[in-house]
PDB file of C-alpha atoms in Angstrom:
ATOM      1  CA  MET A   9      15.989 -19.054 -24.158  1.00  0.00           C
ATOM      2  CA  VAL A  10      12.772 -20.035 -23.076  1.00  0.00           C
ATOM      3  CA  LYS A  11      10.567 -17.186 -22.227  1.00  0.00           C
ATOM      4  CA  GLU A  12       8.126 -17.269 -18.960  1.00  0.00           C
ATOM      5  CA  PRO A  13       4.394 -17.155 -20.014  1.00  0.00           C
ATOM      6  CA  LEU A  14       2.428 -14.115 -18.452  1.00  0.00           C
ATOM      7  CA  VAL A  15       0.550 -14.977 -15.889  1.00  0.00           C
ATOM      8  CA  THR A  16      -2.680 -12.855 -16.374  1.00  0.00           C
ATOM      9  CA  GLN A  17      -4.401 -12.520 -12.892  1.00  0.00           C
ATOM     10  CA  ALA A  18      -1.653 -10.198 -11.320  1.00  0.00           C
ATOM     11  CA  LEU A  19      -1.197  -6.945  -9.878  1.00  0.00           C
ATOM     12  CA  CYS A  20       1.174  -4.455 -11.970  1.00  0.00           C
ATOM     13  CA  VAL A  21       3.357  -1.817 -10.257  1.00  0.00           C
ATOM     14  CA  ASP A  22       5.412   0.881 -11.695  1.00  0.00           C
ATOM     15  CA  ALA A  23       6.795   4.405 -10.794  1.00  0.00           C
ATOM     16  CA  ALA A  24       7.749   7.423 -12.183  1.00  0.00           C
ATOM     17  CA  CYS A  25       9.939  10.374 -11.469  1.00  0.00           C
ATOM     18  CA  SER A  26      10.661  13.785 -13.257  1.00  0.00           C
ATOM     19  CA  GLY A  27      14.358  14.322 -12.122  1.00  0.00           C
ATOM     20  CA  ASN A  28      16.638  12.599  -9.784  1.00  0.00           C
ATOM     21  CA  PRO A  29      15.391  13.342  -7.043  1.00  0.00           C
ATOM     22  CA  GLY A  30      12.238  14.960  -8.328  1.00  0.00           C
ATOM     23  CA  PRO A  31       8.259  14.376  -8.046  1.00  0.00           C
ATOM     24  CA  MET A  32       7.820  10.666  -7.788  1.00  0.00           C
ATOM     25  CA  GLU A  33       4.720   8.815  -7.790  1.00  0.00           C
ATOM     26  CA  TYR A  34       3.761   5.002  -8.128  1.00  0.00           C
ATOM     27  CA  ARG A  35       0.983   3.105  -8.869  1.00  0.00           C
ATOM     28  CA  GLY A  36      -0.613  -0.686  -9.044  1.00  0.00           C
ATOM     29  CA  VAL A  37      -3.046  -1.670 -11.751  1.00  0.00           C
ATOM     30  CA  HIS A  38      -4.907  -4.951 -11.952  1.00  0.00           C
ATOM     31  CA  LEU A  39      -3.722  -6.402 -14.864  1.00  0.00           C
ATOM     32  CA  PRO A  40      -6.773  -8.442 -16.233  1.00  0.00           C
ATOM     33  CA  SER A  41      -9.252  -5.646 -15.807  1.00  0.00           C
ATOM     34  CA  GLY A  42      -6.542  -2.737 -16.470  1.00  0.00           C
ATOM     35  CA  ARG A  43      -8.240  -0.717 -13.223  1.00  0.00           C
ATOM     36  CA  GLN A  44      -6.030   1.289 -11.231  1.00  0.00           C
ATOM     37  CA  VAL A  45      -6.244  -0.192  -7.484  1.00  0.00           C
ATOM     38  CA  PHE A  46      -3.996   2.367  -5.910  1.00  0.00           C
ATOM     39  CA  HIS A  47      -2.016   5.473  -6.406  1.00  0.00           C
ATOM     40  CA  PHE A  48       0.495   7.465  -4.516  1.00  0.00           C
ATOM     41  CA  GLY A  49       2.230  10.995  -4.934  1.00  0.00           C
ATOM     42  CA  PRO A  50       3.605  12.998  -6.210  1.00  0.00           C
ATOM     43  CA  ILE A  51       6.297  13.318  -3.451  1.00  0.00           C
ATOM     44  CA  GLN A  52      10.087  14.156  -3.501  1.00  0.00           C
ATOM     45  CA  GLY A  53      12.080  10.982  -4.320  1.00  0.00           C
ATOM     46  CA  THR A  54      13.634   8.858  -6.742  1.00  0.00           C
ATOM     47  CA  ASN A  55      12.613   6.379  -9.383  1.00  0.00           C
ATOM     48  CA  ASN A  56      13.781   3.229  -7.529  1.00  0.00           C
ATOM     49  CA  ILE A  57      12.482   4.410  -4.217  1.00  0.00           C
ATOM     50  CA  GLY A  58       8.714   4.526  -6.026  1.00  0.00           C
ATOM     51  CA  GLU A  59       9.332   1.319  -7.493  1.00  0.00           C
ATOM     52  CA  PHE A  60      10.430  -0.036  -4.229  1.00  0.00           C
ATOM     53  CA  LEU A  61       7.238   1.499  -2.520  1.00  0.00           C
ATOM     54  CA  ALA A  62       5.106   0.256  -5.188  1.00  0.00           C
ATOM     55  CA  ILE A  63       6.039  -3.157  -4.747  1.00  0.00           C
ATOM     56  CA  VAL A  64       5.629  -3.184  -0.734  1.00  0.00           C
ATOM     57  CA  HIS A  65       2.208  -1.194  -1.480  1.00  0.00           C
ATOM     58  CA  GLY A  66       1.088  -4.246  -3.642  1.00  0.00           C
ATOM     59  CA  LEU A  67       2.369  -6.823  -1.098  1.00  0.00           C
ATOM     60  CA  ALA A  68       0.816  -4.759   1.783  1.00  0.00           C
ATOM     61  CA  LEU A  69      -2.830  -4.358  -0.106  1.00  0.00           C
ATOM     62  CA  SER A  70      -2.530  -7.682  -1.164  1.00  0.00           C
ATOM     63  CA  LYS A  71      -2.303  -9.170   2.407  1.00  0.00           C
ATOM     64  CA  GLN A  72      -5.028  -6.846   3.598  1.00  0.00           C
ATOM     65  CA  GLN A  73      -7.535  -7.609   0.902  1.00  0.00           C
ATOM     66  CA  GLY A  74      -6.863 -11.301   0.854  1.00  0.00           C
ATOM     67  CA  TRP A  75      -5.616 -11.344  -2.704  1.00  0.00           C
ATOM     68  CA  ASN A  76      -3.293 -14.103  -4.018  1.00  0.00           C
ATOM     69  CA  MET A  77      -1.830 -13.159  -7.033  1.00  0.00           C
ATOM     70  CA  PRO A  78       1.848 -12.401  -7.966  1.00  0.00           C
ATOM     71  CA  ILE A  79       2.984  -8.838  -8.479  1.00  0.00           C
ATOM     72  CA  TYR A  80       4.594  -7.613 -11.571  1.00  0.00           C
ATOM     73  CA  SER A  81       7.634  -5.080 -11.562  1.00  0.00           C
ATOM     74  CA  ASP A  82       9.769  -3.937 -14.476  1.00  0.00           C
ATOM     75  CA  SER A  83      12.264  -2.632 -11.920  1.00  0.00           C
ATOM     76  CA  VAL A  84      15.357  -4.838 -11.115  1.00  0.00           C
ATOM     77  CA  SER A  85      16.383  -2.628  -8.365  1.00  0.00           C
ATOM     78  CA  GLY A  86      13.160  -2.524  -6.650  1.00  0.00           C
ATOM     79  CA  MET A  87      12.638  -6.123  -6.764  1.00  0.00           C
ATOM     80  CA  ALA A  88      16.208  -6.343  -5.171  1.00  0.00           C
ATOM     81  CA  TRP A  89      15.566  -3.836  -2.182  1.00  0.00           C
ATOM     82  CA  VAL A  90      12.461  -5.897  -1.701  1.00  0.00           C
ATOM     83  CA  ARG A  91      14.325  -9.559  -1.598  1.00  0.00           C
ATOM     84  CA  ASN A  92      16.876  -7.708   0.642  1.00  0.00           C
ATOM     85  CA  ARG A  93      14.028  -6.296   2.508  1.00  0.00           C
ATOM     86  CA  LYS A  94      16.405  -3.111   2.501  1.00  0.00           C
ATOM     87  CA  ALA A  95      16.204   0.020   0.208  1.00  0.00           C
ATOM     88  CA  LYS A  96      19.674   0.738  -1.007  1.00  0.00           C
ATOM     89  CA  THR A  97      19.072   4.529  -1.809  1.00  0.00           C
ATOM     90  CA  THR A  98      21.553   7.161  -1.335  1.00  0.00           C
ATOM     91  CA  LEU A  99      19.049  10.086  -1.138  1.00  0.00           C
ATOM     92  CA  ALA A 100      20.018  12.601   1.349  1.00  0.00           C
ATOM     93  CA  ARG A 101      17.666  13.525   3.805  1.00  0.00           C
ATOM     94  CA  THR A 102      16.162  17.038   3.583  1.00  0.00           C
ATOM     95  CA  GLU A 103      12.918  18.757   4.374  1.00  0.00           C
ATOM     96  CA  LYS A 104      11.809  17.793   0.658  1.00  0.00           C
ATOM     97  CA  THR A 105      12.695  14.301   0.907  1.00  0.00           C
ATOM     98  CA  ALA A 106      11.837  13.272   4.362  1.00  0.00           C
ATOM     99  CA  GLN A 107       8.714  11.906   3.533  1.00  0.00           C
ATOM    100  CA  ALA A 108       9.888   9.693   0.921  1.00  0.00           C
ATOM    101  CA  LEU A 109      12.537   8.531   3.343  1.00  0.00           C
ATOM    102  CA  ASP A 110       9.898   7.771   6.083  1.00  0.00           C
ATOM    103  CA  LEU A 111       7.971   5.501   3.840  1.00  0.00           C
ATOM    104  CA  VAL A 112      11.121   3.702   2.692  1.00  0.00           C
ATOM    105  CA  ALA A 113      11.505   2.887   6.497  1.00  0.00           C
ATOM    106  CA  ARG A 114       8.065   2.107   6.966  1.00  0.00           C
ATOM    107  CA  ALA A 115       8.363  -0.160   4.068  1.00  0.00           C
ATOM    108  CA  GLU A 116      11.519  -1.948   5.229  1.00  0.00           C
ATOM    109  CA  ASN A 117       9.932  -2.475   8.755  1.00  0.00           C
ATOM    110  CA  TRP A 118       6.698  -3.992   6.808  1.00  0.00           C
ATOM    111  CA  LEU A 119       8.979  -6.359   4.985  1.00  0.00           C
ATOM    112  CA  ARG A 120      10.699  -7.647   7.988  1.00  0.00           C
ATOM    113  CA  ALA A 121       7.624  -7.918   9.986  1.00  0.00           C
ATOM    114  CA  ASN A 122       5.413  -9.844   7.178  1.00  0.00           C
ATOM    115  CA  GLY A 123       7.927 -11.133   4.532  1.00  0.00           C
ATOM    116  CA  VAL A 124       7.108 -11.747   1.035  1.00  0.00           C
ATOM    117  CA  THR A 125       4.363 -14.175   0.726  1.00  0.00           C
ATOM    118  CA  LEU A 126       3.692 -13.472  -2.923  1.00  0.00           C
ATOM    119  CA  PRO A 127       5.725 -14.107  -5.831  1.00  0.00           C
ATOM    120  CA  VAL A 128       6.968 -10.950  -7.192  1.00  0.00           C
ATOM    121  CA  LEU A 129       7.884 -11.268 -10.944  1.00  0.00           C
ATOM    122  CA  LYS A 130       9.851  -9.173 -13.230  1.00  0.00           C
ATOM    123  CA  TRP A 131       7.590  -7.845 -16.094  1.00  0.00           C
ATOM    124  CA  ASP A 132       9.129  -9.001 -19.745  1.00  0.00           C
ATOM    125  CA  THR A 133       8.597  -5.722 -21.322  1.00  0.00           C
ATOM    126  CA  GLU A 134      10.571  -6.905 -24.486  1.00  0.00           C
ATOM    127  CA  GLN A 135       8.007  -9.671 -25.039  1.00  0.00           C
ATOM    128  CA  TRP A 136       4.621  -8.033 -23.403  1.00  0.00           C
ATOM    129  CA  GLY A 137       5.468  -4.116 -24.033  1.00  0.00           C
ATOM    130  CA  GLU A 138       5.212  -1.464 -21.470  1.00  0.00           C
ATOM    131  CA  ILE A 139       3.964  -2.695 -18.104  1.00  0.00           C
ATOM    132  CA  PRO A 140       0.260  -1.597 -17.577  1.00  0.00           C
ATOM    133  CA  ALA A 141       1.046   0.419 -14.556  1.00  0.00           C
ATOM    134  CA  ASP A 142       3.366   2.660 -16.801  1.00  0.00           C
ATOM    135  CA  PHE A 143       2.954   6.526 -16.474  1.00  0.00           C
ATOM    136  CA  GLY A 144       3.761   6.722 -20.255  1.00  0.00           C
ATOM    137  CA  ARG A 145       6.277   9.591 -19.722  1.00  0.00           C
ATOM    138  CA  LYS A 146       9.431   8.078 -21.519  1.00  0.00           C
TER     139      LYS A 146
END
């Protein structure tokens, strides 16, 4: 099987969650410099919600800043939700989860209005190691 080459001029995103649901946060890291370019949370949510929000945050920030680089994610679910412009979360709405679910709705609306204009690529952990945006809590 032919492995995809690493695109070094890219933004990497990842999420972390303690429990399911639990305190969730996400961030984006500029691959060449290793610099964190955004961080959000923690709020009550799930890891998949965080992965989805991280990708959309990366897309929105890239559009705002005029960046033209792919976004790497290690989340198959997050990438599928972005591709479908719909988060398939089963997280129940409570006082604690309302903020995360409101952000999901906002992200879905952003995707419908703006589309996905940059490549969203799967990070190959086996080949390249942990994604640089990883929180290191495994």
